[in-house]
């Protein structure tokens, strides 16, 4: 049975929330922020997501079982901006697609590329049933076209199920040109900072596998103490397994994770376990994402623990990533699809997920299990 589709229009949105659909054990409300940004609240039995259908399909907030999964910032609402820095308070944004990361001295692209706050051409709500049960999804679409340049279609998607605090984020990119197209993509999920949170990963916390970024982007103000701290973590990152103020994550700590071991389902599983035993979770297919990035920051302006951001490249900007061989190419007419499953696990749900991660790491012939 094909999904049922409801096409949205900007004229549907008002300042007062309006329920537009109730199906698959979920519902969707439309509203508009005082800043003029349209939003859809996707609701299930456990909580909700607030998604911006015409604004890069940013997920502004993720809230389940009374827990806000979203980074802390001074942005109380999304704001119109030409790049992501002008509205940096969301749970997740799509980073890329032609360019990604922090622009270097040779780069001309915006921070994290053109997609984060891109105007979307259309949006729709879909609902249906698959082998996992009923679901409700918000799908946006954008056709990017530049004279003498690239031509692609981007289709971001977020899918919610009725009784789960886990959800799926998807991105499909189709090269509409007959010429090759470069592709750089990251699912930039900005989870809340958790003091005392334990990071569980299917790789070690050695300097080989948990690699600190020692280059400093232009918008980060670095002093000698910060540079020395980066060098210390480069030599020995083992104590970063627990998130705490002792790490001094100001202005930021960025890591690239290597040699990640998939669990039995073929996906890489990552966990940030909170002191009470509940947890934030990320899962992805390593065939779709060749890199995994971690970003931790805590200061009076913003706090975030983006503990697992799957990507097709690193964060050093176009030229450095291109020189490192990390820029993917889509042939004319080719498509690329990405899916990330993420969200919240209760204290009763998280031990089984932690056991899967430990078992995957223990099965690796490369490392000792004591590091996980």
mmCIF file with all atom_site columns, N, CA and C in Angstrom, residues 135-175:
data_model
loop_
_atom_site.group_PDB
_atom_site.id
_atom_site.type_symbol
_atom_site.label_atom_id
_atom_site.label_alt_id
_atom_site.label_comp_id
_atom_site.label_asym_id
_atom_site.label_entity_id
_atom_site.label_seq_id
_atom_site.pdbx_PDB_ins_code
_atom_site.Cartn_x
_atom_site.Cartn_y
_atom_site.Cartn_z
_atom_site.occupancy
_atom_site.B_iso_or_equiv
_atom_site.pdbx_formal_charge
_atom_site.auth_seq_id
_atom_site.auth_comp_id
_atom_site.auth_asym_id
_atom_site.auth_atom_id
_atom_site.pdbx_PDB_model_num
ATOM 1   N N  . UNK A 1 135 ? 4.162  4.755  10.482  1.00 0.00 ? 135 UNK A N  1
ATOM 2   C CA . UNK A 1 135 ? 5.127  5.854  10.542  1.00 0.00 ? 135 UNK A CA 1
ATOM 3   C C  . UNK A 1 135 ? 4.503  7.124  9.974   1.00 0.00 ? 135 UNK A C  1
ATOM 4   N N  . UNK A 1 136 ? 5.082  8.244  10.378  1.00 0.00 ? 136 UNK A N  1
ATOM 5   C CA . UNK A 1 136 ? 4.702  9.564  9.875   1.00 0.00 ? 136 UNK A CA 1
ATOM 6   C C  . UNK A 1 136 ? 5.990  10.300 9.524   1.00 0.00 ? 136 UNK A C  1
ATOM 7   N N  . UNK A 1 137 ? 6.055  10.915 8.352   1.00 0.00 ? 137 UNK A N  1
ATOM 8   C CA . UNK A 1 137 ? 7.289  11.554 7.896   1.00 0.00 ? 137 UNK A CA 1
ATOM 9   C C  . UNK A 1 137 ? 7.005  12.944 7.344   1.00 0.00 ? 137 UNK A C  1
ATOM 10  N N  . UNK A 1 138 ? 7.989  13.817 7.508   1.00 0.00 ? 138 UNK A N  1
ATOM 11  C CA . UNK A 1 138 ? 7.992  15.126 6.860   1.00 0.00 ? 138 UNK A CA 1
ATOM 12  C C  . UNK A 1 138 ? 9.107  15.108 5.823   1.00 0.00 ? 138 UNK A C  1
ATOM 13  N N  . UNK A 1 139 ? 8.772  15.449 4.589   1.00 0.00 ? 139 UNK A N  1
ATOM 14  C CA . UNK A 1 139 ? 9.719  15.431 3.481   1.00 0.00 ? 139 UNK A CA 1
ATOM 15  C C  . UNK A 1 139 ? 9.773  16.830 2.870   1.00 0.00 ? 139 UNK A C  1
ATOM 16  N N  . UNK A 1 140 ? 10.960 17.354 2.682   1.00 0.00 ? 140 UNK A N  1
ATOM 17  C CA . UNK A 1 140 ? 11.160 18.632 1.998   1.00 0.00 ? 140 UNK A CA 1
ATOM 18  C C  . UNK A 1 140 ? 11.967 18.382 0.729   1.00 0.00 ? 140 UNK A C  1
ATOM 19  N N  . UNK A 1 141 ? 11.930 19.353 -0.177  1.00 0.00 ? 141 UNK A N  1
ATOM 20  C CA . UNK A 1 141 ? 12.644 19.183 -1.436  1.00 0.00 ? 141 UNK A CA 1
ATOM 21  C C  . UNK A 1 141 ? 13.191 20.516 -1.916  1.00 0.00 ? 141 UNK A C  1
ATOM 22  N N  . UNK A 1 142 ? 14.394 20.466 -2.484  1.00 0.00 ? 142 UNK A N  1
ATOM 23  C CA . UNK A 1 142 ? 15.007 21.662 -3.056  1.00 0.00 ? 142 UNK A CA 1
ATOM 24  C C  . UNK A 1 142 ? 15.742 21.311 -4.333  1.00 0.00 ? 142 UNK A C  1
ATOM 25  N N  . UNK A 1 143 ? 15.515 22.115 -5.366  1.00 0.00 ? 143 UNK A N  1
ATOM 26  C CA . UNK A 1 143 ? 16.300 22.010 -6.588  1.00 0.00 ? 143 UNK A CA 1
ATOM 27  C C  . UNK A 1 143 ? 17.326 23.129 -6.590  1.00 0.00 ? 143 UNK A C  1
ATOM 28  N N  . UNK A 1 144 ? 18.588 22.744 -6.547  1.00 0.00 ? 144 UNK A N  1
ATOM 29  C CA . UNK A 1 144 ? 19.688 23.709 -6.585  1.00 0.00 ? 144 UNK A CA 1
ATOM 30  C C  . UNK A 1 144 ? 20.169 23.804 -8.025  1.00 0.00 ? 144 UNK A C  1
ATOM 31  N N  . UNK A 1 145 ? 20.239 25.026 -8.526  1.00 0.00 ? 145 UNK A N  1
ATOM 32  C CA . UNK A 1 145 ? 20.675 25.240 -9.905  1.00 0.00 ? 145 UNK A CA 1
ATOM 33  C C  . UNK A 1 145 ? 21.512 26.500 -9.962  1.00 0.00 ? 145 UNK A C  1
ATOM 34  N N  . UNK A 1 146 ? 22.698 26.384 -10.502 1.00 0.00 ? 146 UNK A N  1
ATOM 35  C CA . UNK A 1 146 ? 23.602 27.509 -10.640 1.00 0.00 ? 146 UNK A CA 1
ATOM 36  C C  . UNK A 1 146 ? 24.087 27.578 -12.089 1.00 0.00 ? 146 UNK A C  1
ATOM 37  N N  . UNK A 1 147 ? 23.901 28.742 -12.715 1.00 0.00 ? 147 UNK A N  1
ATOM 38  C CA . UNK A 1 147 ? 24.392 28.913 -14.070 1.00 0.00 ? 147 UNK A CA 1
ATOM 39  C C  . UNK A 1 147 ? 25.891 28.633 -14.144 1.00 0.00 ? 147 UNK A C  1
ATOM 40  N N  . UNK A 1 148 ? 26.292 27.812 -15.138 1.00 0.00 ? 148 UNK A N  1
ATOM 41  C CA . UNK A 1 148 ? 27.689 27.402 -15.304 1.00 0.00 ? 148 UNK A CA 1
ATOM 42  C C  . UNK A 1 148 ? 28.188 26.620 -14.082 1.00 0.00 ? 148 UNK A C  1
ATOM 43  N N  . UNK A 1 149 ? 27.252 26.024 -13.343 1.00 0.00 ? 149 UNK A N  1
ATOM 44  C CA . UNK A 1 149 ? 27.654 25.306 -12.138 1.00 0.00 ? 149 UNK A CA 1
ATOM 45  C C  . UNK A 1 149 ? 26.862 24.031 -11.934 1.00 0.00 ? 149 UNK A C  1
ATOM 46  N N  . UNK A 1 150 ? 26.621 23.689 -10.678 1.00 0.00 ? 150 UNK A N  1
ATOM 47  C CA . UNK A 1 150 ? 25.987 22.419 -10.337 1.00 0.00 ? 150 UNK A CA 1
ATOM 48  C C  . UNK A 1 150 ? 24.465 22.512 -10.385 1.00 0.00 ? 150 UNK A C  1
ATOM 49  N N  . UNK A 1 151 ? 23.861 21.344 -10.536 1.00 0.00 ? 151 UNK A N  1
ATOM 50  C CA . UNK A 1 151 ? 22.399 21.221 -10.588 1.00 0.00 ? 151 UNK A CA 1
ATOM 51  C C  . UNK A 1 151 ? 22.030 19.927 -9.882  1.00 0.00 ? 151 UNK A C  1
ATOM 52  N N  . UNK A 1 152 ? 21.376 20.031 -8.733  1.00 0.00 ? 152 UNK A N  1
ATOM 53  C CA . UNK A 1 152 ? 21.011 18.825 -7.985  1.00 0.00 ? 152 UNK A CA 1
ATOM 54  C C  . UNK A 1 152 ? 19.662 18.991 -7.311  1.00 0.00 ? 152 UNK A C  1
ATOM 55  N N  . UNK A 1 153 ? 19.091 17.872 -6.903  1.00 0.00 ? 153 UNK A N  1
ATOM 56  C CA . UNK A 1 153 ? 17.876 17.867 -6.082  1.00 0.00 ? 153 UNK A CA 1
ATOM 57  C C  . UNK A 1 153 ? 18.220 17.262 -4.737  1.00 0.00 ? 153 UNK A C  1
ATOM 58  N N  . UNK A 1 154 ? 17.872 17.970 -3.659  1.00 0.00 ? 154 UNK A N  1
ATOM 59  C CA . UNK A 1 154 ? 18.066 17.464 -2.303  1.00 0.00 ? 154 UNK A CA 1
ATOM 60  C C  . UNK A 1 154 ? 16.702 17.183 -1.683  1.00 0.00 ? 154 UNK A C  1
ATOM 61  N N  . UNK A 1 155 ? 16.586 16.030 -1.053  1.00 0.00 ? 155 UNK A N  1
ATOM 62  C CA . UNK A 1 155 ? 15.325 15.652 -0.430  1.00 0.00 ? 155 UNK A CA 1
ATOM 63  C C  . UNK A 1 155 ? 15.582 15.148 0.992   1.00 0.00 ? 155 UNK A C  1
ATOM 64  N N  . UNK A 1 156 ? 15.603 16.053 1.974   1.00 0.00 ? 156 UNK A N  1
ATOM 65  C CA . UNK A 1 156 ? 15.726 15.617 3.374   1.00 0.00 ? 156 UNK A CA 1
ATOM 66  C C  . UNK A 1 156 ? 14.392 15.081 3.898   1.00 0.00 ? 156 UNK A C  1
ATOM 67  N N  . UNK A 1 157 ? 14.486 14.178 4.884   1.00 0.00 ? 157 UNK A N  1
ATOM 68  C CA . UNK A 1 157 ? 13.295 13.495 5.386   1.00 0.00 ? 157 UNK A CA 1
ATOM 69  C C  . UNK A 1 157 ? 13.503 13.175 6.862   1.00 0.00 ? 157 UNK A C  1
ATOM 70  N N  . UNK A 1 158 ? 12.466 13.328 7.656   1.00 0.00 ? 158 UNK A N  1
ATOM 71  C CA . UNK A 1 158 ? 12.517 12.886 9.054   1.00 0.00 ? 158 UNK A CA 1
ATOM 72  C C  . UNK A 1 158 ? 11.285 12.026 9.314   1.00 0.00 ? 158 UNK A C  1
ATOM 73  N N  . UNK A 1 159 ? 11.493 10.851 9.931   1.00 0.00 ? 159 UNK A N  1
ATOM 74  C CA . UNK A 1 159 ? 10.429 9.862  10.118  1.00 0.00 ? 159 UNK A CA 1
ATOM 75  C C  . UNK A 1 159 ? 10.283 9.528  11.596  1.00 0.00 ? 159 UNK A C  1
ATOM 76  N N  . UNK A 1 160 ? 9.044  9.546  12.052  1.00 0.00 ? 160 UNK A N  1
ATOM 77  C CA . UNK A 1 160 ? 8.702  9.298  13.455  1.00 0.00 ? 160 UNK A CA 1
ATOM 78  C C  . UNK A 1 160 ? 7.730  8.129  13.520  1.00 0.00 ? 160 UNK A C  1
ATOM 79  N N  . UNK A 1 161 ? 7.873  7.318  14.565  1.00 0.00 ? 161 UNK A N  1
ATOM 80  C CA . UNK A 1 161 ? 6.954  6.203  14.796  1.00 0.00 ? 161 UNK A CA 1
ATOM 81  C C  . UNK A 1 161 ? 6.222  6.407  16.120  1.00 0.00 ? 161 UNK A C  1
ATOM 82  N N  . UNK A 1 162 ? 5.059  5.768  16.309  1.00 0.00 ? 162 UNK A N  1
ATOM 83  C CA . UNK A 1 162 ? 4.163  6.167  17.403  1.00 0.00 ? 162 UNK A CA 1
ATOM 84  C C  . UNK A 1 162 ? 4.682  5.980  18.821  1.00 0.00 ? 162 UNK A C  1
ATOM 85  N N  . UNK A 1 163 ? 5.421  4.900  19.089  1.00 0.00 ? 163 UNK A N  1
ATOM 86  C CA . UNK A 1 163 ? 5.758  4.575  20.480  1.00 0.00 ? 163 UNK A CA 1
ATOM 87  C C  . UNK A 1 163 ? 7.266  4.542  20.724  1.00 0.00 ? 163 UNK A C  1
ATOM 88  N N  . UNK A 1 164 ? 8.036  5.253  19.909  1.00 0.00 ? 164 UNK A N  1
ATOM 89  C CA . UNK A 1 164 ? 9.488  5.228  20.030  1.00 0.00 ? 164 UNK A CA 1
ATOM 90  C C  . UNK A 1 164 ? 10.040 6.638  20.170  1.00 0.00 ? 164 UNK A C  1
ATOM 91  N N  . UNK A 1 165 ? 11.071 6.775  20.999  1.00 0.00 ? 165 UNK A N  1
ATOM 92  C CA . UNK A 1 165 ? 11.801 8.046  21.111  1.00 0.00 ? 165 UNK A CA 1
ATOM 93  C C  . UNK A 1 165 ? 13.001 8.064  20.188  1.00 0.00 ? 165 UNK A C  1
ATOM 94  N N  . UNK A 1 166 ? 13.069 7.100  19.276  1.00 0.00 ? 166 UNK A N  1
ATOM 95  C CA . UNK A 1 166 ? 14.068 7.080  18.214  1.00 0.00 ? 166 UNK A CA 1
ATOM 96  C C  . UNK A 1 166 ? 13.393 7.495  16.909  1.00 0.00 ? 166 UNK A C  1
ATOM 97  N N  . UNK A 1 167 ? 14.129 8.142  16.029  1.00 0.00 ? 167 UNK A N  1
ATOM 98  C CA . UNK A 1 167 ? 13.572 8.601  14.762  1.00 0.00 ? 167 UNK A CA 1
ATOM 99  C C  . UNK A 1 167 ? 14.659 8.528  13.707  1.00 0.00 ? 167 UNK A C  1
ATOM 100 N N  . UNK A 1 168 ? 14.278 8.659  12.450  1.00 0.00 ? 168 UNK A N  1
ATOM 101 C CA . UNK A 1 168 ? 15.223 8.559  11.345  1.00 0.00 ? 168 UNK A CA 1
ATOM 102 C C  . UNK A 1 168 ? 15.331 9.882  10.599  1.00 0.00 ? 168 UNK A C  1
ATOM 103 N N  . UNK A 1 169 ? 16.563 10.237 10.285  1.00 0.00 ? 169 UNK A N  1
ATOM 104 C CA . UNK A 1 169 ? 16.842 11.398 9.445   1.00 0.00 ? 169 UNK A CA 1
ATOM 105 C C  . UNK A 1 169 ? 17.418 10.875 8.139   1.00 0.00 ? 169 UNK A C  1
ATOM 106 N N  . UNK A 1 170 ? 16.820 11.289 7.037   1.00 0.00 ? 170 UNK A N  1
ATOM 107 C CA . UNK A 1 170 ? 17.295 10.854 5.737   1.00 0.00 ? 170 UNK A CA 1
ATOM 108 C C  . UNK A 1 170 ? 17.668 12.031 4.855   1.00 0.00 ? 170 UNK A C  1
ATOM 109 N N  . UNK A 1 171 ? 18.563 11.797 3.920   1.00 0.00 ? 171 UNK A N  1
ATOM 110 C CA . UNK A 1 171 ? 18.914 12.775 2.898   1.00 0.00 ? 171 UNK A CA 1
ATOM 111 C C  . UNK A 1 171 ? 19.169 12.033 1.596   1.00 0.00 ? 171 UNK A C  1
ATOM 112 N N  . UNK A 1 172 ? 18.464 12.442 0.548   1.00 0.00 ? 172 UNK A N  1
ATOM 113 C CA . UNK A 1 172 ? 18.724 11.914 -0.791  1.00 0.00 ? 172 UNK A CA 1
ATOM 114 C C  . UNK A 1 172 ? 19.186 13.061 -1.674  1.00 0.00 ? 172 UNK A C  1
ATOM 115 N N  . UNK A 1 173 ? 20.286 12.855 -2.375  1.00 0.00 ? 173 UNK A N  1
ATOM 116 C CA . UNK A 1 173 ? 20.849 13.861 -3.278  1.00 0.00 ? 173 UNK A CA 1
ATOM 117 C C  . UNK A 1 173 ? 20.937 13.251 -4.667  1.00 0.00 ? 173 UNK A C  1
ATOM 118 N N  . UNK A 1 174 ? 20.357 13.935 -5.655  1.00 0.00 ? 174 UNK A N  1
ATOM 119 C CA . UNK A 1 174 ? 20.404 13.474 -7.029  1.00 0.00 ? 174 UNK A CA 1
ATOM 120 C C  . UNK A 1 174 ? 21.091 14.521 -7.893  1.00 0.00 ? 174 UNK A C  1
ATOM 121 N N  . UNK A 1 175 ? 22.113 14.108 -8.586  1.00 0.00 ? 175 UNK A N  1
ATOM 122 C CA . UNK A 1 175 ? 22.805 14.992 -9.521  1.00 0.00 ? 175 UNK A CA 1
ATOM 123 C C  . UNK A 1 175 ? 21.962 15.104 -10.783 1.00 0.00 ? 175 UNK A C  1
#
